[in-house]
mmCIF file of C-alpha atoms and ligand atoms in Angstrom:
data_model
loop_
_atom_site.group_PDB
_atom_site.id
_atom_site.type_symbol
_atom_site.label_atom_id
_atom_site.label_comp_id
_atom_site.label_asym_id
_atom_site.label_seq_id
_atom_site.Cartn_x
_atom_site.Cartn_y
_atom_site.Cartn_z
ATOM 1 C CA MET A 15 96.602 44.055 -5.016
ATOM 2 C CA THR A 16 96.453 47.494 -4.094
ATOM 3 C CA ALA A 17 95.811 50.969 -5.963
ATOM 4 C CA ALA A 18 99.395 51.195 -5.617
ATOM 5 C CA ASP A 19 100.422 48.470 -7.217
ATOM 6 C CA ILE A 20 98.283 49.210 -10.297
ATOM 7 C CA ARG A 21 99.266 52.820 -10.793
ATOM 8 C CA LEU A 22 100.798 54.015 -14.147
ATOM 9 C CA ALA A 23 104.357 52.687 -12.936
ATOM 10 C CA THR A 24 107.253 53.687 -15.234
ATOM 11 C CA ALA A 25 109.244 51.080 -16.482
ATOM 12 C CA GLY A 26 112.685 50.936 -15.313
ATOM 13 C CA HIS A 27 111.561 51.806 -11.606
ATOM 14 C CA GLY A 28 111.578 48.683 -9.325
ATOM 15 C CA THR A 29 112.357 45.269 -10.045
ATOM 16 C CA ALA A 30 111.528 43.160 -13.108
ATOM 17 C CA ALA A 31 109.123 40.859 -10.533
ATOM 18 C CA GLN A 32 107.224 44.188 -9.275
ATOM 19 C CA ARG A 33 106.878 45.435 -12.262
ATOM 20 C CA ALA A 34 105.629 42.065 -13.434
ATOM 21 C CA SER A 35 102.626 42.385 -10.887
ATOM 22 C CA VAL A 36 101.482 45.910 -12.410
ATOM 23 C CA ARG A 37 98.150 45.433 -13.912
ATOM 24 C CA ARG A 38 98.399 46.614 -17.397
ATOM 25 C CA MET A 39 95.656 49.091 -18.606
ATOM 26 C CA THR A 40 93.507 48.837 -21.972
ATOM 27 C CA LEU A 41 93.206 52.022 -24.147
ATOM 28 C CA ALA A 42 90.843 51.244 -26.787
ATOM 29 C CA ILE A 43 91.239 53.930 -30.113
ATOM 30 C CA PRO A 44 90.071 53.959 -33.994
ATOM 31 C CA ASN A 45 91.932 52.092 -35.842
ATOM 32 C CA LYS A 46 90.680 54.037 -39.324
ATOM 33 C CA GLY A 47 88.821 57.184 -39.711
ATOM 34 C CA ARG A 48 90.049 60.794 -39.376
ATOM 35 C CA LEU A 49 89.786 60.350 -35.404
ATOM 36 C CA VAL A 50 93.500 57.793 -35.973
ATOM 37 C CA GLU A 51 95.641 60.941 -36.266
ATOM 38 C CA PRO A 52 94.575 63.266 -33.514
ATOM 39 C CA THR A 53 94.308 60.522 -30.975
ATOM 40 C CA LEU A 54 97.975 59.053 -31.789
ATOM 41 C CA ALA A 55 99.302 62.715 -31.695
ATOM 42 C CA LEU A 56 97.703 63.226 -28.269
ATOM 43 C CA LEU A 57 98.919 59.845 -26.813
ATOM 44 C CA HIS A 58 103.044 60.903 -27.972
ATOM 45 C CA ASP A 59 102.655 64.148 -26.926
ATOM 46 C CA ALA A 60 101.762 62.959 -23.951
ATOM 47 C CA GLY A 61 104.344 60.841 -23.609
ATOM 48 C CA LEU A 62 103.360 58.144 -23.895
ATOM 49 C CA VAL A 63 105.946 55.709 -25.936
ATOM 50 C CA PHE A 64 104.700 53.066 -28.590
ATOM 51 C CA GLU A 65 104.979 51.596 -31.653
ATOM 52 C CA GLU A 66 102.169 51.896 -34.077
ATOM 53 C CA ARG A 67 103.666 49.617 -36.765
ATOM 54 C CA ASP A 68 100.840 48.441 -38.900
ATOM 55 C CA ARG A 69 98.208 49.656 -36.036
ATOM 56 C CA SER A 70 97.979 45.956 -35.396
ATOM 57 C CA LEU A 71 95.401 45.291 -32.742
ATOM 58 C CA VAL A 72 97.455 46.199 -29.774
ATOM 59 C CA SER A 73 100.599 47.897 -29.372
ATOM 60 C CA ARG A 74 102.190 47.592 -25.410
ATOM 61 C CA VAL A 75 102.938 51.308 -23.972
ATOM 62 C CA GLU A 76 106.893 51.180 -23.595
ATOM 63 C CA ASN A 77 107.101 53.117 -20.382
ATOM 64 C CA VAL A 78 103.622 53.205 -18.862
ATOM 65 C CA ALA A 79 101.831 49.564 -17.772
ATOM 66 C CA LEU A 80 99.537 50.316 -20.872
ATOM 67 C CA ASP A 81 98.325 48.635 -23.722
ATOM 68 C CA ILE A 82 96.515 50.297 -26.854
ATOM 69 C CA LEU A 83 93.837 48.087 -28.557
ATOM 70 C CA PHE A 84 92.987 49.428 -31.474
ATOM 71 C CA VAL A 85 89.804 48.642 -32.834
ATOM 72 C CA ARG A 86 87.185 50.298 -35.320
ATOM 73 C CA THR A 87 85.601 53.985 -34.225
ATOM 74 C CA ASN A 88 82.084 52.826 -33.426
ATOM 75 C CA ASP A 89 83.548 48.923 -31.346
ATOM 76 C CA VAL A 90 85.148 51.155 -28.919
ATOM 77 C CA ILE A 91 82.066 51.793 -26.480
ATOM 78 C CA GLU A 92 81.286 47.840 -26.563
ATOM 79 C CA PHE A 93 84.769 47.208 -25.527
ATOM 80 C CA VAL A 94 84.693 49.629 -22.850
ATOM 81 C CA ARG A 95 81.694 48.876 -21.600
ATOM 82 C CA ASP A 96 82.876 45.119 -21.979
ATOM 83 C CA GLY A 97 85.026 46.088 -19.816
ATOM 84 C CA VAL A 98 87.910 44.309 -22.049
ATOM 85 C CA ALA A 99 89.083 47.977 -22.117
ATOM 86 C CA ASP A 100 89.587 50.169 -19.108
ATOM 87 C CA LEU A 101 89.301 53.017 -21.045
ATOM 88 C CA GLY A 102 88.373 54.393 -25.299
ATOM 89 C CA ILE A 103 88.865 56.892 -27.204
ATOM 90 C CA THR A 104 85.615 57.812 -29.530
ATOM 91 C CA GLY A 105 82.966 60.258 -31.016
ATOM 92 C CA GLY A 106 80.701 62.218 -28.610
ATOM 93 C CA ASP A 107 78.231 61.812 -31.664
ATOM 94 C CA LEU A 108 79.181 58.173 -31.190
ATOM 95 C CA LEU A 109 78.007 57.833 -27.519
ATOM 96 C CA ALA A 110 74.710 59.948 -27.875
ATOM 97 C CA GLU A 111 74.227 56.842 -30.482
ATOM 98 C CA ALA A 112 74.740 54.282 -28.486
ATOM 99 C CA ASP A 113 72.562 56.193 -25.668
ATOM 100 C CA THR A 114 74.998 54.656 -22.604
ATOM 101 C CA ASP A 115 75.424 56.360 -19.450
ATOM 102 C CA LEU A 116 79.840 55.479 -19.708
ATOM 103 C CA PRO A 117 80.974 58.208 -18.247
ATOM 104 C CA ILE A 118 82.928 61.123 -20.169
ATOM 105 C CA VAL A 119 87.154 61.342 -18.372
ATOM 106 C CA ARG A 120 87.856 64.060 -20.506
ATOM 107 C CA SER A 121 86.327 65.721 -23.901
ATOM 108 C CA LEU A 122 89.470 65.567 -26.721
ATOM 109 C CA GLY A 123 89.513 68.790 -28.359
ATOM 110 C CA TYR A 124 89.268 67.404 -31.942
ATOM 111 C CA GLY A 125 87.195 65.609 -33.655
ATOM 112 C CA HIS A 126 84.397 68.551 -33.713
ATOM 113 C CA CYS A 127 81.687 68.040 -35.996
ATOM 114 C CA ARG A 128 77.965 68.560 -35.778
ATOM 115 C CA LEU A 129 75.158 66.247 -36.250
ATOM 116 C CA ALA A 130 73.143 68.261 -38.308
ATOM 117 C CA ALA A 131 69.719 67.956 -40.275
ATOM 118 C CA ALA A 132 69.423 69.138 -43.938
ATOM 119 C CA VAL A 133 66.869 68.971 -46.612
ATOM 120 C CA PRO A 134 67.065 69.566 -50.483
ATOM 121 C CA ARG A 135 68.127 73.622 -51.520
ATOM 122 C CA ASP A 136 64.747 74.231 -52.913
ATOM 123 C CA ALA A 137 62.785 72.585 -50.045
ATOM 124 C CA PRO A 138 60.628 74.723 -48.088
ATOM 125 C CA GLN A 139 61.320 73.889 -44.275
ATOM 126 C CA ARG A 140 64.032 76.276 -42.429
ATOM 127 C CA GLU A 141 64.063 74.549 -39.145
ATOM 128 C CA ILE A 142 64.266 70.992 -38.048
ATOM 129 C CA THR A 143 60.711 71.524 -36.349
ATOM 130 C CA GLN A 144 59.343 71.787 -39.419
ATOM 131 C CA LEU A 145 59.910 68.106 -40.496
ATOM 132 C CA ALA A 146 57.379 66.821 -38.712
ATOM 133 C CA GLY A 147 55.791 64.062 -40.764
ATOM 134 C CA LEU A 148 58.523 63.786 -43.064
ATOM 135 C CA ARG A 149 61.409 60.395 -43.886
ATOM 136 C CA ILE A 150 64.314 61.260 -42.082
ATOM 137 C CA ALA A 151 67.505 59.342 -44.022
ATOM 138 C CA THR A 152 70.385 59.087 -41.354
ATOM 139 C CA ALA A 153 73.001 56.913 -40.488
ATOM 140 C CA HIS A 154 72.282 57.911 -36.381
ATOM 141 C CA PRO A 155 69.030 56.633 -35.880
ATOM 142 C CA GLY A 156 69.362 56.305 -32.445
ATOM 143 C CA ALA A 157 70.181 59.591 -31.093
ATOM 144 C CA THR A 158 68.195 60.957 -34.123
ATOM 145 C CA ARG A 159 64.545 59.519 -33.062
ATOM 146 C CA ARG A 160 65.447 60.424 -29.400
ATOM 147 C CA TRP A 161 65.860 64.274 -30.715
ATOM 148 C CA PHE A 162 62.699 64.018 -32.148
ATOM 149 C CA GLU A 163 60.761 61.978 -29.494
ATOM 150 C CA GLY A 164 61.710 64.284 -26.562
ATOM 151 C CA ARG A 165 60.205 67.550 -28.952
ATOM 152 C CA GLY A 166 57.590 65.222 -29.762
ATOM 153 C CA ILE A 167 57.636 65.564 -32.730
ATOM 154 C CA PRO A 168 56.710 62.882 -35.325
ATOM 155 C CA VAL A 169 58.972 61.911 -37.925
ATOM 156 C CA THR A 170 60.039 58.376 -40.403
ATOM 157 C CA VAL A 171 63.808 57.579 -39.305
ATOM 158 C CA ILE A 172 65.560 55.687 -42.369
ATOM 159 C CA PRO A 173 68.245 53.972 -40.881
ATOM 160 C CA LEU A 174 71.387 53.448 -43.556
ATOM 161 C CA SER A 175 74.644 53.182 -42.786
ATOM 162 C CA GLY A 176 76.233 55.180 -45.567
ATOM 163 C CA ALA A 177 75.893 57.542 -48.684
ATOM 164 C CA VAL A 178 73.278 59.126 -46.537
ATOM 165 C CA GLU A 179 73.806 62.354 -48.584
ATOM 166 C CA VAL A 180 71.885 61.029 -51.848
ATOM 167 C CA ALA A 181 68.570 59.748 -50.152
ATOM 168 C CA PRO A 182 66.640 62.358 -51.120
ATOM 169 C CA ARG A 183 67.666 63.109 -54.355
ATOM 170 C CA LEU A 184 67.042 58.878 -54.940
ATOM 171 C CA GLY A 185 63.574 59.359 -53.589
ATOM 172 C CA LEU A 186 64.157 57.887 -49.812
ATOM 173 C CA ALA A 187 63.677 60.883 -47.980
ATOM 174 C CA ASP A 188 62.589 64.334 -47.932
ATOM 175 C CA ALA A 189 65.638 65.152 -45.289
ATOM 176 C CA ILE A 190 68.957 63.912 -43.850
ATOM 177 C CA VAL A 191 70.477 64.131 -40.549
ATOM 178 C CA ASP A 192 74.042 63.649 -40.905
ATOM 179 C CA LEU A 193 77.437 64.419 -39.376
ATOM 180 C CA VAL A 194 79.324 67.726 -40.867
ATOM 181 C CA SER A 195 82.749 69.787 -39.691
ATOM 182 C CA SER A 196 81.752 72.815 -42.306
ATOM 183 C CA GLY A 197 79.368 71.606 -44.429
ATOM 184 C CA VAL A 198 80.712 71.661 -47.390
ATOM 185 C CA THR A 199 79.575 68.719 -48.554
ATOM 186 C CA LEU A 200 76.041 68.800 -48.063
ATOM 187 C CA GLY A 201 76.016 72.136 -50.590
ATOM 188 C CA THR A 202 78.230 69.458 -52.840
ATOM 189 C CA ASN A 203 74.937 67.313 -52.714
ATOM 190 C CA GLY A 204 72.237 70.025 -52.848
ATOM 191 C CA LEU A 205 71.506 70.083 -49.759
ATOM 192 C CA ARG A 206 70.707 73.488 -46.980
ATOM 193 C CA PRO A 207 71.297 72.423 -43.344
ATOM 194 C CA ILE A 208 68.727 73.806 -41.308
ATOM 195 C CA GLY A 209 69.748 73.274 -37.940
ATOM 196 C CA ASP A 210 72.189 70.882 -35.399
ATOM 197 C CA LEU A 211 70.555 68.124 -32.946
ATOM 198 C CA LEU A 212 73.980 67.936 -31.123
ATOM 199 C CA ALA A 213 77.638 69.064 -31.221
ATOM 200 C CA SER A 214 80.250 66.088 -30.880
ATOM 201 C CA GLU A 215 84.282 66.289 -30.296
ATOM 202 C CA ALA A 216 86.250 63.030 -29.194
ATOM 203 C CA VAL A 217 86.223 62.117 -25.674
ATOM 204 C CA MET A 218 87.915 59.346 -23.222
ATOM 205 C CA VAL A 219 85.090 57.119 -22.147
ATOM 206 C CA GLY A 220 85.555 54.861 -18.809
ATOM 207 C CA ASN A 221 84.297 51.413 -17.733
ATOM 208 C CA PRO A 222 82.820 52.614 -14.701
ATOM 209 C CA ALA A 223 84.005 49.580 -12.156
ATOM 210 C CA ARG A 224 87.625 50.640 -13.680
ATOM 211 C CA LEU A 225 87.320 53.810 -12.923
ATOM 212 C CA VAL A 226 87.092 52.920 -8.810
ATOM 213 C CA ALA A 227 89.283 50.163 -9.356
ATOM 214 C CA GLU A 228 92.115 51.753 -11.506
ATOM 215 C CA ALA A 229 91.483 55.465 -10.128
ATOM 216 C CA ASP A 230 95.297 56.562 -9.709
ATOM 217 C CA ALA A 231 96.395 54.603 -12.792
ATOM 218 C CA ILE A 232 93.442 56.820 -14.842
ATOM 219 C CA ASP A 233 94.184 59.981 -13.364
ATOM 220 C CA ARG A 234 97.220 60.179 -13.711
ATOM 221 C CA LEU A 235 96.808 59.281 -17.803
ATOM 222 C CA ASP A 236 94.061 61.767 -17.636
ATOM 223 C CA THR A 237 95.944 64.567 -16.116
ATOM 224 C CA MET A 238 99.111 64.097 -19.059
ATOM 225 C CA LEU A 239 96.463 64.089 -21.835
ATOM 226 C CA GLY A 240 94.649 67.769 -19.814
ATOM 227 C CA ALA A 241 98.178 68.984 -19.728
ATOM 228 C CA VAL A 242 98.874 68.316 -23.511
ATOM 229 C CA LEU A 243 95.190 70.352 -24.509
ATOM 230 C CA ALA A 244 95.510 72.895 -21.902
ATOM 231 C CA GLY A 245 99.532 73.319 -23.136
ATOM 232 C CA ARG A 246 97.832 73.591 -27.017
ATOM 233 C CA ARG A 247 95.742 76.268 -25.924
ATOM 234 C CA ARG A 248 98.603 78.484 -25.009
ATOM 235 C CA LYS A 249 101.499 80.029 -25.835
ATOM 236 C CA TYR A 250 104.690 80.984 -23.740
ATOM 237 C CA VAL A 251 105.536 84.639 -24.136
ATOM 238 C CA MET A 252 109.336 86.188 -24.056
ATOM 239 C CA MET A 253 110.216 89.637 -24.343
ATOM 240 C CA ASN A 254 112.984 91.942 -23.467
ATOM 241 C CA ALA A 255 112.035 95.817 -22.148
ATOM 242 C CA PRO A 256 113.122 98.801 -20.960
ATOM 243 C CA ALA A 257 112.504 98.358 -17.679
ATOM 244 C CA ASP A 258 109.712 102.067 -17.435
ATOM 245 C CA ARG A 259 107.065 99.922 -19.806
ATOM 246 C CA LEU A 260 106.553 97.135 -17.749
ATOM 247 C CA ALA A 261 102.970 98.484 -16.065
ATOM 248 C CA ASP A 262 102.025 98.969 -19.829
ATOM 249 C CA LEU A 263 103.237 95.044 -20.960
ATOM 250 C CA ALA A 264 101.701 93.750 -18.000
ATOM 251 C CA ALA A 265 98.714 94.819 -18.538
ATOM 252 C CA LEU A 266 98.658 93.540 -21.916
ATOM 253 C CA LEU A 267 99.832 90.085 -20.224
ATOM 254 C CA PRO A 268 97.045 88.764 -17.779
ATOM 255 C CA GLY A 269 98.320 85.005 -19.090
ATOM 256 C CA LEU A 270 97.507 82.363 -16.292
ATOM 257 C CA GLU A 271 99.451 84.447 -12.999
ATOM 258 C CA SER A 272 101.202 87.596 -13.231
ATOM 259 C CA PRO A 273 104.196 87.997 -15.674
ATOM 260 C CA SER A 274 107.396 86.515 -14.399
ATOM 261 C CA VAL A 275 110.054 89.486 -15.144
ATOM 262 C CA ILE A 276 113.599 89.330 -15.100
ATOM 263 C CA PRO A 277 116.197 91.709 -14.792
ATOM 264 C CA LEU A 278 118.714 91.943 -17.620
ATOM 265 C CA ALA A 279 122.627 92.942 -17.640
ATOM 266 C CA HIS A 280 121.864 96.077 -19.408
ATOM 267 C CA ALA A 281 120.854 98.541 -16.855
ATOM 268 C CA GLY A 282 117.014 99.823 -17.334
ATOM 269 C CA MET A 283 115.931 96.799 -18.939
ATOM 270 C CA ILE A 284 114.174 93.795 -18.375
ATOM 271 C CA ALA A 285 112.373 90.562 -19.617
ATOM 272 C CA ILE A 286 109.074 89.746 -19.378
ATOM 273 C CA HIS A 287 107.867 85.769 -19.619
ATOM 274 C CA ALA A 288 104.237 85.158 -19.224
ATOM 275 C CA VAL A 289 102.266 82.298 -20.829
ATOM 276 C CA VAL A 290 98.881 83.340 -23.333
ATOM 277 C CA GLY A 291 95.958 82.570 -25.017
ATOM 278 C CA SER A 292 96.810 80.880 -28.629
ATOM 279 C CA ASP A 293 94.050 82.457 -30.071
ATOM 280 C CA ASP A 294 94.792 86.112 -28.333
ATOM 281 C CA VAL A 295 98.598 85.855 -30.168
ATOM 282 C CA TRP A 296 97.495 87.761 -33.209
ATOM 283 C CA ASP A 297 96.540 90.563 -31.951
ATOM 284 C CA LEU A 298 98.746 90.726 -28.840
ATOM 285 C CA LEU A 299 102.166 91.188 -30.894
ATOM 286 C CA PRO A 300 101.769 94.280 -32.303
ATOM 287 C CA ARG A 301 100.589 95.774 -29.193
ATOM 288 C CA LEU A 302 103.461 94.436 -27.490
ATOM 289 C CA LYS A 303 105.808 95.685 -29.700
ATOM 290 C CA ALA A 304 103.952 99.240 -29.654
ATOM 291 C CA ALA A 305 104.458 99.270 -25.652
ATOM 292 C CA GLY A 306 108.177 99.151 -26.161
ATOM 293 C CA ALA A 307 108.906 95.108 -26.328
ATOM 294 C CA SER A 308 111.758 94.236 -28.737
ATOM 295 C CA GLY A 309 112.866 90.371 -29.360
ATOM 296 C CA VAL A 310 109.821 89.108 -28.664
ATOM 297 C CA LEU A 311 109.758 85.482 -28.496
ATOM 298 C CA VAL A 312 106.560 82.972 -29.145
ATOM 299 C CA LEU A 313 107.436 79.226 -27.932
ATOM 300 C CA PRO A 314 104.808 76.382 -28.139
ATOM 301 C CA ILE A 315 104.085 75.058 -24.688
ATOM 302 C CA GLU A 316 104.435 71.212 -24.366
ATOM 303 C CA LYS A 317 102.430 70.532 -21.544
ATOM 304 C CA LEU A 318 100.077 72.635 -18.716
ATOM 305 C CA ILE A 319 99.494 71.638 -15.329
ATOM 306 C CA THR A 320 97.121 74.685 -13.813
HETATM 307 P P1 AMP B 407 85.383 58.147 -39.419
HETATM 308 O O1 AMP B 407 85.953 57.018 -38.861
HETATM 309 O O2 AMP B 407 86.035 58.854 -40.416
HETATM 310 O O3 AMP B 407 84.092 58.162 -40.357
HETATM 311 O O4 AMP B 407 84.489 59.357 -38.499
HETATM 312 C C1 AMP B 407 84.172 58.904 -36.780
HETATM 313 C C2 AMP B 407 83.900 60.057 -36.020
HETATM 314 O O5 AMP B 407 85.101 61.306 -36.818
HETATM 315 C C3 AMP B 407 82.824 60.300 -36.195
HETATM 316 O O6 AMP B 407 82.016 59.354 -35.267
HETATM 317 C C4 AMP B 407 82.993 61.995 -35.822
HETATM 318 O O7 AMP B 407 82.821 61.665 -34.011
HETATM 319 C C5 AMP B 407 84.280 62.507 -35.988
HETATM 320 N N1 AMP B 407 84.174 63.024 -37.160
HETATM 321 C C6 AMP B 407 84.238 64.374 -36.970
HETATM 322 N N2 AMP B 407 84.104 65.318 -37.862
HETATM 323 C C7 AMP B 407 83.764 64.495 -38.904
HETATM 324 C C8 AMP B 407 82.440 65.017 -40.146
HETATM 325 N N3 AMP B 407 82.663 65.919 -40.902
HETATM 326 N N4 AMP B 407 82.066 63.700 -40.418
HETATM 327 C C9 AMP B 407 81.797 62.709 -39.974
HETATM 328 N N5 AMP B 407 83.237 62.497 -38.803
HETATM 329 C C10 AMP B 407 83.139 63.299 -38.260
#
């Protein structure tokens, strides 16, 4: 079987016998927790058609030679490492914890959090290096130990599987290292963050051998995911304007390339189309209006390949 045979084949192409010979890839994704919804949204937005049902163990993608394996977030890395899955989606923090060199195919732009150190609000420490000689409770003992060892700071790591933030109050530890996104949970538990060990987001990892054997298929899937993520970061803006305002408006619209300019039936009027950063829209619209634009439309971009 050649790499071409095992590419992500669109169902409906080729004969049933040809389709049957296509090796189906397996993508392991979390079945519970906060990465589930954004992961499913990304896969559906990329155009993969599959039923979630009750998130039973495996879901068959109807239009691509891919099976989705729903497993615990913590188990994704092991499934990919062992080759049970070709690819997996999990948190970057878990990759750091596992201390594995599984290649990251793509960072996915959601599930952002930090592995942060925190102490009781009235404790004297102001930075992580001041934790030398103290006891640190964490559900991330591997990453925590490596971080402190790497900097030559002696600490006692106390591994816990949950309720880490109450460990100082119970007298179990002097400080904690835990995942935070807003930091609100730390505050409500009387803790004060004093620094981050690492920043994390969801990532897609690949089994090294399969990345080679299935290079075409993985590249196709990765391209589609990348196109969705790139589209989310941008908006398509359309507007009408007097032709003599083009220079002013174009200066406001650096976009991907130069904007498209289309003559309108009304003499002296043009339509301008451009791709802009999602984060820029708020500032941009009033400036476009002030520069003569009217009928401004802002549209989402489903996919973008640059
Ligand atoms: P969960 O299964 O909900 O416990 O979380 C799984 C993953 O979500 C973690 O391994 C992180 O990669 C990610 N995550 C994002 N924000 C947070 C947060 N505030 N606390 C814990 N995990 C987070």
